[in-house]
Coordinates of C-alpha atoms in Angstrom, one line a residue:
M184 CA 0.0 0.0 0.0
F185 CA 2.8 2.4 0.9
P186 CA 4.5 2.2 -2.6
F187 CA 1.2 3.3 -4.2
V188 CA 0.9 6.3 -1.9
L189 CA 4.5 7.3 -2.6
L190 CA 3.9 7.1 -6.4
F191 CA 0.8 9.2 -6.0
L192 CA 2.7 11.9 -4.2
L193 CA 5.5 12.0 -6.8
L194 CA 3.0 12.3 -9.6
C195 CA 1.3 15.2 -7.8
C196 CA 4.7 17.0 -7.3
N197 CA 5.6 16.5 -10.9
S198 CA 2.3 18.0 -12.1
L199 CA 2.6 21.0 -9.8
A200 CA 6.2 21.8 -10.6
P201 CA 5.6 23.3 -14.0
V202 CA 2.9 25.6 -12.6
V203 CA 5.1 27.0 -9.8
N204 CA 8.2 27.5 -11.9
S205 CA 6.6 28.3 -15.3
L206 CA 7.2 32.0 -15.6
N207 CA 10.5 32.9 -17.2
A208 CA 13.1 35.4 -15.9
E209 CA 11.8 38.4 -17.9
G210 CA 8.3 37.8 -16.5
Y211 CA 9.6 38.1 -13.0
V212 CA 11.5 41.3 -13.9
L213 CA 8.2 42.8 -15.1
L214 CA 6.4 41.7 -11.9
T215 CA 8.9 43.9 -10.0
L216 CA 7.6 46.8 -12.1
K217 CA 4.0 45.8 -11.2
Q218 CA 4.9 45.7 -7.6
S219 CA 6.5 49.2 -7.6
I220 CA 3.6 50.9 -9.3
T221 CA 0.0 51.7 -8.3
D222 CA -2.3 50.8 -11.2
P223 CA -5.7 52.4 -10.5
Q224 CA -7.1 51.4 -13.9
G225 CA -6.0 47.8 -13.8
S226 CA -3.9 48.0 -17.0
M227 CA -1.6 45.3 -15.6
S228 CA -4.4 43.1 -14.2
N229 CA -3.4 40.2 -16.4
W230 CA 0.2 40.2 -15.4
N231 CA 0.2 36.8 -13.6
S232 CA 3.0 34.6 -12.4
S233 CA 1.1 31.5 -13.6
D234 CA 1.8 32.4 -17.3
D235 CA 4.7 30.8 -19.2
N236 CA 6.0 34.2 -20.4
P237 CA 4.8 37.8 -20.3
C238 CA 4.2 38.0 -24.1
S239 CA 0.4 38.0 -23.7
W240 CA 0.4 40.7 -21.0
N241 CA -1.1 44.2 -21.6
G242 CA 1.4 46.6 -22.8
I243 CA 4.1 44.0 -23.5
T244 CA 5.4 43.1 -27.0
C245 CA 7.6 40.2 -27.7
K246 CA 9.7 38.9 -30.5
D247 CA 10.8 35.3 -30.5
Q248 CA 9.3 35.0 -27.0
T249 CA 11.6 37.8 -25.8
V250 CA 10.3 41.2 -24.5
V251 CA 11.2 44.0 -26.9
S252 CA 8.6 46.7 -25.8
I253 CA 6.9 48.1 -22.7
S254 CA 4.1 50.6 -23.6
I255 CA 1.6 51.7 -21.0
P256 CA 0.7 55.3 -21.7
K257 CA -2.1 57.4 -20.1
R258 CA -3.1 54.9 -17.4
K259 CA -2.5 57.1 -14.3
L260 CA 0.3 54.8 -13.1
Y261 CA 1.8 56.1 -9.9
G262 CA 5.2 55.1 -8.6
S263 CA 8.8 54.8 -9.7
L264 CA 10.7 52.6 -12.2
P265 CA 12.6 49.7 -10.8
S266 CA 16.3 49.3 -11.7
T267 CA 15.6 45.7 -12.8
L268 CA 14.2 46.9 -16.1
G269 CA 17.8 47.2 -17.4
S270 CA 18.1 43.4 -17.3
L271 CA 15.7 43.1 -20.2
S272 CA 18.6 42.7 -22.7
Q273 CA 16.4 42.8 -25.9
L274 CA 14.3 45.8 -24.8
R275 CA 13.9 48.2 -27.7
H276 CA 11.0 50.6 -26.7
V277 CA 9.8 52.0 -23.4
N278 CA 6.7 54.3 -23.4
F279 CA 5.2 55.5 -20.1
R280 CA 3.9 58.9 -21.4
N281 CA 1.2 60.8 -19.5
N282 CA 1.2 58.9 -16.2
K283 CA 2.1 60.0 -12.7
L284 CA 5.5 58.3 -12.3
F285 CA 8.2 60.0 -10.2
G286 CA 11.7 59.7 -9.0
S287 CA 15.0 59.6 -10.9
L288 CA 15.9 57.5 -13.9
P289 CA 17.6 54.3 -12.6
V290 CA 21.1 54.1 -14.0
Q291 CA 20.6 50.4 -14.5
L292 CA 18.0 51.2 -17.1
F293 CA 20.7 52.1 -19.5
Q294 CA 22.1 48.6 -19.4
A295 CA 19.5 47.8 -22.0
Q296 CA 21.9 48.9 -24.7
G297 CA 19.6 48.0 -27.6
L298 CA 17.0 50.6 -26.5
Q299 CA 15.8 52.6 -29.5
S300 CA 13.1 54.8 -27.9
L301 CA 12.5 56.2 -24.4
V302 CA 9.3 58.2 -24.1
L303 CA 8.5 59.4 -20.6
Y304 CA 6.9 62.8 -21.2
G305 CA 4.0 64.0 -19.0
N306 CA 5.2 62.5 -15.7
S307 CA 6.9 63.8 -12.6
F308 CA 10.4 62.4 -13.0
S309 CA 13.2 64.5 -11.5
G310 CA 17.0 64.5 -11.1
S311 CA 19.6 64.6 -13.8
V312 CA 20.0 62.4 -16.9
P313 CA 22.8 59.9 -16.2
N314 CA 26.1 60.0 -18.1
E315 CA 25.4 56.3 -18.8
I316 CA 23.1 57.4 -21.6
Q317 CA 26.1 57.1 -23.9
K318 CA 25.6 53.4 -23.8
L319 CA 22.4 53.7 -25.8
R320 CA 24.2 53.7 -29.2
Y321 CA 21.0 52.7 -31.0
L322 CA 18.7 55.3 -29.3
Q323 CA 16.6 57.1 -31.9
T324 CA 13.9 58.8 -29.8
L325 CA 14.3 60.5 -26.4
D326 CA 11.3 62.4 -25.1
L327 CA 11.6 63.6 -21.5
S328 CA 9.4 66.6 -21.8
Q329 CA 6.9 67.9 -19.2
N330 CA 8.8 66.5 -16.2
F331 CA 11.0 68.0 -13.5
F332 CA 14.5 66.9 -14.7
N333 CA 17.3 69.3 -13.8
G334 CA 21.0 69.7 -14.1
S335 CA 22.9 70.0 -17.3
L336 CA 22.5 67.9 -20.3
P337 CA 25.3 65.2 -20.1
A338 CA 28.1 65.7 -22.6
T339 CA 27.9 62.0 -23.3
I340 CA 24.6 62.4 -25.1
V341 CA 26.5 63.3 -28.3
Q342 CA 27.6 59.6 -28.3
C343 CA 24.0 58.7 -29.2
K344 CA 24.8 59.3 -32.8
R345 CA 21.6 57.7 -34.2
L346 CA 19.3 60.0 -32.3
K347 CA 16.6 61.4 -34.5
T348 CA 14.2 63.0 -31.9
L349 CA 15.3 64.9 -28.9
I350 CA 12.5 66.6 -26.9
L351 CA 13.4 68.0 -23.5
S352 CA 10.9 70.8 -23.2
Q353 CA 9.2 72.0 -20.0
N354 CA 11.8 70.8 -17.5
N355 CA 14.4 72.5 -15.4
F356 CA 17.6 71.7 -17.4
T357 CA 20.4 74.2 -16.9
G358 CA 23.9 74.9 -18.2
P359 CA 25.1 75.2 -21.8
L360 CA 24.6 72.7 -24.5
P361 CA 27.5 70.1 -24.7
D362 CA 30.3 70.6 -27.1
G363 CA 30.0 68.7 -30.4
F364 CA 26.2 69.0 -30.3
G365 CA 26.0 69.5 -34.0
P366 CA 28.4 67.0 -35.4
G367 CA 27.6 64.4 -32.8
L368 CA 23.8 64.4 -33.5
F369 CA 24.1 64.6 -37.2
Y370 CA 20.9 62.5 -37.9
L371 CA 18.7 64.6 -35.6
E372 CA 15.3 65.4 -37.2
K373 CA 13.4 67.0 -34.3
L374 CA 14.8 69.2 -31.6
N375 CA 12.8 70.9 -28.8
L376 CA 14.6 72.4 -25.8
S377 CA 12.0 75.0 -25.0
F378 CA 10.9 76.1 -21.5
N379 CA 14.1 75.2 -19.6
Q380 CA 16.9 77.2 -18.1
F381 CA 19.6 76.4 -20.7
N382 CA 22.2 79.2 -20.8
G383 CA 25.4 80.1 -22.6
S384 CA 25.7 80.7 -26.3
I385 CA 24.0 78.7 -29.0
P386 CA 26.7 76.3 -30.4
S387 CA 27.8 77.4 -33.8
D388 CA 28.1 73.8 -34.9
M389 CA 24.4 73.4 -34.6
G390 CA 24.3 74.5 -38.2
N391 CA 25.6 71.0 -39.1
L392 CA 22.3 69.4 -38.2
S393 CA 21.3 69.2 -41.8
S394 CA 18.6 66.5 -41.2
L395 CA 16.4 68.7 -39.0
Q396 CA 12.7 69.1 -39.9
G397 CA 9.8 71.2 -38.7
T398 CA 10.5 73.6 -35.8
V399 CA 13.8 73.9 -33.9
D400 CA 12.5 75.2 -30.6
L401 CA 15.0 76.9 -28.4
S402 CA 12.5 79.4 -26.9
H403 CA 12.0 80.3 -23.3
N404 CA 15.6 79.7 -22.1
H405 CA 18.5 81.9 -21.1
F406 CA 20.7 81.5 -24.2
S407 CA 22.9 84.6 -24.6
G408 CA 25.3 86.1 -27.0
S409 CA 24.7 86.5 -30.7
I410 CA 22.8 84.3 -33.1
P411 CA 25.5 82.2 -35.0
G412 CA 25.2 82.8 -38.7
S413 CA 25.8 79.1 -39.1
L414 CA 22.1 78.5 -38.2
G415 CA 21.4 79.7 -41.7
N416 CA 22.9 76.5 -42.9
L417 CA 20.0 74.5 -41.5
P418 CA 17.5 73.3 -44.1
E419 CA 15.5 76.1 -45.6
K420 CA 12.1 74.6 -44.5
V421 CA 13.1 74.6 -40.9
Y422 CA 11.5 77.2 -38.6
I423 CA 13.8 78.4 -35.9
D424 CA 12.1 79.6 -32.7
L425 CA 14.5 81.7 -30.6
T426 CA 11.9 83.7 -28.6
Y427 CA 12.4 84.8 -25.0
N428 CA 16.1 84.3 -24.5
N429 CA 18.9 86.8 -23.8
L430 CA 20.3 87.0 -27.3
N431 CA 21.8 90.2 -28.7
G432 CA 23.3 91.7 -31.8
P433 CA 22.1 91.7 -35.4
I434 CA 20.0 88.9 -36.7
P435 CA 21.9 87.1 -39.5
Q436 CA 20.1 87.2 -42.9
N437 CA 21.2 84.1 -44.6
G438 CA 19.7 80.7 -45.5
A439 CA 17.1 79.4 -43.0
L440 CA 17.2 82.7 -41.1
M441 CA 16.0 84.8 -44.1
N442 CA 12.4 85.8 -44.6
R443 CA 11.4 85.0 -41.0
G444 CA 8.8 87.1 -39.3
P445 CA 9.6 88.9 -36.0
T446 CA 7.6 86.2 -34.0
A447 CA 10.7 84.0 -34.2
F448 CA 12.8 86.5 -32.3
I449 CA 10.6 88.4 -29.9
G450 CA 11.5 88.5 -26.2
N451 CA 15.2 89.2 -26.9
P452 CA 15.6 93.0 -26.2
G453 CA 19.2 92.9 -27.3
L454 CA 18.5 91.7 -30.9
C455 CA 18.4 94.2 -33.7
G456 CA 18.0 94.5 -37.4
P457 CA 15.3 93.0 -39.7
P458 CA 12.8 91.6 -39.3
L459 CA 12.6 93.5 -36.0
K460 CA 11.9 97.2 -35.9
N461 CA 14.9 97.8 -33.7
P462 CA 17.6 99.0 -36.0
C463 CA 21.2 98.1 -35.2
G464 CA 23.5 101.0 -34.1
S465 CA 20.7 103.3 -33.2
D466 CA 22.9 105.0 -30.6
T467 CA 25.1 106.4 -33.3
P468 CA 23.9 109.3 -35.5
A469 CA 22.6 108.4 -38.9
A470 CA 24.7 109.4 -41.9
S471 CA 21.7 111.1 -43.5
S472 CA 20.5 113.0 -40.5
P473 CA 20.5 116.8 -41.1
S474 CA 22.9 119.0 -39.2
S475 CA 21.6 121.4 -36.5
F476 CA 23.7 124.2 -38.1
P477 CA 23.6 125.5 -41.7
F478 CA 26.7 124.9 -43.9
L479 CA 28.9 128.0 -44.0
P480 CA 31.5 128.4 -46.8
D481 CA 35.1 129.3 -45.9
N482 CA 34.8 132.7 -47.4
Y483 CA 31.6 133.6 -45.5
S484 CA 31.5 137.0 -43.8
P485 CA 28.8 138.8 -41.8
Q486 CA 28.9 141.7 -44.3
D487 CA 27.9 139.4 -47.1
A488 CA 25.0 138.3 -45.0
G489 CA 23.8 141.9 -44.5
N490 CA 24.0 142.6 -48.2
G491 CA 22.1 139.4 -49.0
S492 CA 19.3 140.3 -46.7
R493 CA 18.9 143.8 -48.2
K494 CA 18.8 142.2 -51.7
S495 CA 16.1 139.8 -50.5
E496 CA 14.0 142.7 -49.2
K497 CA 14.1 144.4 -52.5
N498 CA 13.0 141.2 -54.3
K499 CA 10.0 140.5 -52.1
G500 CA 7.2 139.0 -54.3
L501 CA 3.8 139.6 -52.8
S502 CA 2.4 142.5 -50.8
K503 CA 0.4 142.2 -47.6
G504 CA -2.9 142.9 -49.5
G505 CA -2.2 140.1 -52.0
V506 CA -1.6 137.6 -49.3
I507 CA -4.9 138.5 -47.6
G508 CA -6.8 138.2 -50.9
I509 CA -5.4 134.7 -51.4
V510 CA -6.5 133.6 -47.9
V511 CA -10.0 134.9 -48.3
G512 CA -10.3 133.2 -51.7
D513 CA -9.3 129.9 -50.3
L514 CA -11.8 130.2 -47.5
V515 CA -14.6 131.0 -49.9
G516 CA -13.6 128.0 -52.1
I517 CA -13.6 125.6 -49.1
C518 CA -17.1 126.8 -48.0
L519 CA -18.5 126.2 -51.5
L520 CA -17.0 122.7 -51.6
G521 CA -18.5 122.0 -48.2
L522 CA -21.9 123.1 -49.3
L523 CA -21.7 120.9 -52.5
F524 CA -20.6 118.0 -50.4
S525 CA -23.4 118.4 -48.0
Y526 CA -25.9 118.6 -50.8
F527 CA -24.8 115.4 -52.6
Y528 CA -24.5 113.6 -49.3
S529 CA -28.1 114.4 -48.3
R530 CA -29.3 113.3 -51.8
V531 CA -27.3 110.0 -51.9
C532 CA -27.0 109.1 -48.2
G533 CA -30.2 110.6 -46.9
F534 CA -31.9 109.3 -43.8
N535 CA -35.5 108.0 -43.8
Q536 CA -37.7 108.6 -40.8
D537 CA -39.5 105.5 -39.7
Q538 CA -42.9 106.2 -38.1
D539 CA -45.1 104.2 -35.9
E540 CA -48.8 103.7 -36.2
N541 CA -49.5 107.2 -34.7
G542 CA -47.3 108.9 -37.2
V543 CA -44.6 109.7 -34.6
S544 CA -41.1 109.7 -36.0
K545 CA -38.7 107.3 -34.3
G546 CA -35.6 109.1 -35.5
R547 CA -33.9 105.9 -36.6
K548 CA -31.7 105.4 -39.6
G549 CA -33.3 104.1 -42.7
R550 CA -32.1 101.1 -44.5
K551 CA -30.5 103.3 -47.1
E552 CA -27.0 103.9 -45.9
C553 CA -24.0 105.4 -47.5
L554 CA -21.5 102.6 -47.2
C555 CA -18.6 104.9 -47.9
F556 CA -19.1 106.7 -44.6
R557 CA -20.7 104.0 -42.4
K558 CA -18.5 103.0 -39.5
D559 CA -19.0 99.4 -38.6
E560 CA -17.9 97.5 -35.5
S561 CA -14.8 96.1 -37.0
E562 CA -13.6 99.6 -38.0
A563 CA -14.3 100.9 -34.6
L564 CA -12.3 98.1 -33.2
S565 CA -9.3 98.8 -35.4
D566 CA -9.4 102.5 -34.4
N567 CA -9.0 101.6 -30.7
V568 CA -7.1 98.3 -30.7
E569 CA -3.7 97.6 -32.1
Q570 CA -4.2 94.1 -33.4
Y571 CA -1.7 91.6 -31.9
D572 CA -3.9 88.6 -31.1
L573 CA -5.5 85.8 -32.9
V574 CA -9.0 86.6 -34.2
P575 CA -11.2 83.5 -34.6
L576 CA -13.8 83.5 -37.4
D577 CA -15.4 80.3 -36.1
S578 CA -16.9 79.6 -32.7
Q579 CA -15.3 76.2 -32.7
V580 CA -11.7 77.7 -32.7
A581 CA -10.4 76.6 -29.3
F582 CA -6.7 77.5 -29.7
D583 CA -4.9 80.8 -29.1
L584 CA -1.8 82.5 -30.5
D585 CA 0.6 81.0 -27.9
E586 CA -0.5 77.5 -28.7
L587 CA -0.1 78.2 -32.4
L588 CA 3.4 79.6 -32.1
K589 CA 4.5 76.7 -29.8
A590 CA 3.2 74.0 -32.2
S591 CA 5.3 71.9 -34.5
A592 CA 5.4 73.5 -38.0
F593 CA 6.4 72.0 -41.3
V594 CA 6.8 74.1 -44.5
L595 CA 4.4 72.9 -47.2
G596 CA 5.5 75.3 -49.9
K597 CA 6.3 78.9 -50.9
S598 CA 4.8 81.3 -53.3
G599 CA 5.1 85.0 -54.2
I600 CA 2.7 86.0 -51.5
G601 CA 4.1 84.0 -48.6
I602 CA 4.9 80.6 -47.0
M603 CA 2.4 77.8 -46.2
Y604 CA 3.0 75.7 -43.1
K605 CA 1.4 72.6 -41.7
V606 CA 1.0 73.2 -38.0
V607 CA 0.2 70.4 -35.5
L608 CA -1.1 71.6 -32.1
E609 CA -0.4 69.7 -28.9
D610 CA -3.8 68.0 -29.0
G611 CA -3.0 66.6 -32.5
L612 CA -5.2 69.2 -34.5
A613 CA -3.6 69.9 -37.8
L614 CA -3.9 73.4 -39.4
A615 CA -2.6 75.1 -42.5
V616 CA -1.1 78.5 -41.8
R617 CA -0.1 80.9 -44.5
R618 CA 2.3 83.6 -43.5
L619 CA 1.9 86.7 -45.7
G620 CA 4.9 88.6 -44.4
E621 CA 4.9 92.2 -43.3
G622 CA 1.5 93.7 -42.7
G623 CA 2.5 97.3 -43.3
S624 CA 1.6 97.1 -46.9
Q625 CA -2.1 96.8 -46.0
R626 CA -4.0 98.6 -43.2
F627 CA -5.7 96.5 -40.7
K628 CA -9.2 97.8 -41.7
E629 CA -8.7 96.7 -45.3
F630 CA -7.2 93.4 -44.2
Q631 CA -9.9 92.7 -41.7
T632 CA -12.7 93.4 -44.3
E633 CA -11.2 91.2 -46.9
V634 CA -10.4 88.3 -44.5
E635 CA -13.8 88.3 -42.8
A636 CA -15.4 88.3 -46.2
I637 CA -13.4 85.2 -47.2
G638 CA -14.2 83.6 -43.8
K639 CA -17.9 83.7 -44.6
L640 CA -17.5 81.7 -47.8
R641 CA -19.0 78.2 -47.6
H642 CA -18.4 75.8 -50.4
P643 CA -17.4 72.1 -50.5
N644 CA -14.4 72.9 -52.7
I645 CA -13.1 75.9 -50.7
V646 CA -11.1 75.4 -47.5
R647 CA -12.5 77.2 -44.6
L648 CA -10.6 80.1 -43.1
R649 CA -10.7 79.6 -39.3
A650 CA -8.8 82.6 -37.9
Y651 CA -6.3 85.3 -38.7
Y652 CA -3.6 87.3 -37.1
W653 CA -2.5 90.8 -38.1
S654 CA 0.3 93.0 -37.0
V655 CA 2.4 95.6 -38.7
D656 CA 5.2 93.1 -39.0
E657 CA 3.3 90.1 -40.4
K658 CA 0.0 88.5 -41.2
L659 CA -1.2 84.9 -40.7
L660 CA -4.2 83.1 -42.2
I661 CA -5.2 79.9 -40.4
Y662 CA -7.1 77.3 -42.5
D663 CA -8.3 73.7 -42.0
Y664 CA -5.5 71.3 -43.1
I665 CA -6.5 69.2 -46.1
P666 CA -4.2 66.1 -46.2
N667 CA -4.8 65.2 -49.8
G668 CA -2.1 67.3 -51.4
S669 CA -2.2 70.6 -53.3
L670 CA -4.4 71.6 -56.2
A671 CA -1.4 71.4 -58.5
T672 CA -0.8 67.8 -57.4
A673 CA -4.5 67.0 -58.0
I674 CA -4.4 68.5 -61.5
H675 CA -1.0 67.5 -62.7
G676 CA -0.1 64.5 -60.5
K677 CA 3.0 64.0 -58.4
F678 CA 6.3 65.0 -59.9
H679 CA 9.0 62.3 -59.9

């Protein structure tokens, strides 16, 4: 009897052993992540130790039964990242954007040397970026924006030579950009360092970043010194945002820096030259300014001046009576013109008196108005307001000028009347923005009248105008973005 009992126990142990020890090592590493994080929405509810491997778990992607990606965005995860994640040797992608994670980046994370993308924006991470980032030789995307990272950008980041996207905006980074920033990050396509505390001069070798696209955003920092002319070597379609720094000196007018509106340079009191209205060298007298004293020849004498004045008295043209006659004639002519003007105005632009049932006049303007002299609301607005804000033409417009200027911009094309950009707002809304250049060639009243007339057009084949911006320096027209190409492409097809 005893041998049968022993055999039964052995069979039970053998059947239970695979269940207890089934999960592989990578699965246990991910369970340490689950244990260090609070998951209010249950996004990791199916992470169980009873599975053979973690490849079926939410947010986990495997290749050949090996974890290559962890992606759990926008799930209100709260906690910190464990150092064990670096032991996932084949890890390629990490995405924890828009959660509530905090703490510093574990140095061990950078032991996953095959990492290609690290997206952590919209959390509460703090501390500095470790020097060990140089180990990530295959890193292509680094997005640490909207956190509380501080300290200087490690010089070793230039060793990430395959980096294509570097977004560090809205943090507390300080210090200058590392040496070799341009040559080291040659393949960089997107760069956003805005809303930090970077200081020092803008590296001149940044002009070597020939692969950049869209907007290069260096705004809202403490960069100082002059704008290096080498930035003009960047691709022509790149928009360079240098607003709100401590830059000074003339703005270079070459390459990518040419034909830019003043909105790319505002907030730098020390900058001068076009497209700003602050001329360079304004403290020195202009060459063409008139002298306060008349020119006197070398042979000038006071006696000659006396003789000249006597001669001029003899050659006086008109007597006092003649001058009075001319003035009186002018006044009579002006009065006659005023009477004629009033007569024709009353005939053409007369007012009708509306009467009620009892025949009492209401004293209200009739429908017949003289449009030449009517002052509408928009004209009254332009008389009292200097237009420097976005004017919506549609009640559904939910963005403002700041959002528009901070958005990613891509040049779609150029024409004789301006440049057309594709602008993508933070919420993903795509718009088409045409920059018409300096607004001084057209007064605001005229511009407003024409634009608002265009904004009222409704036709299935006409793109709707959503808003506009006017200033003396430049004008913007904001349309819906139509992703199906241009009219020329539709008519003639794509050029190869």
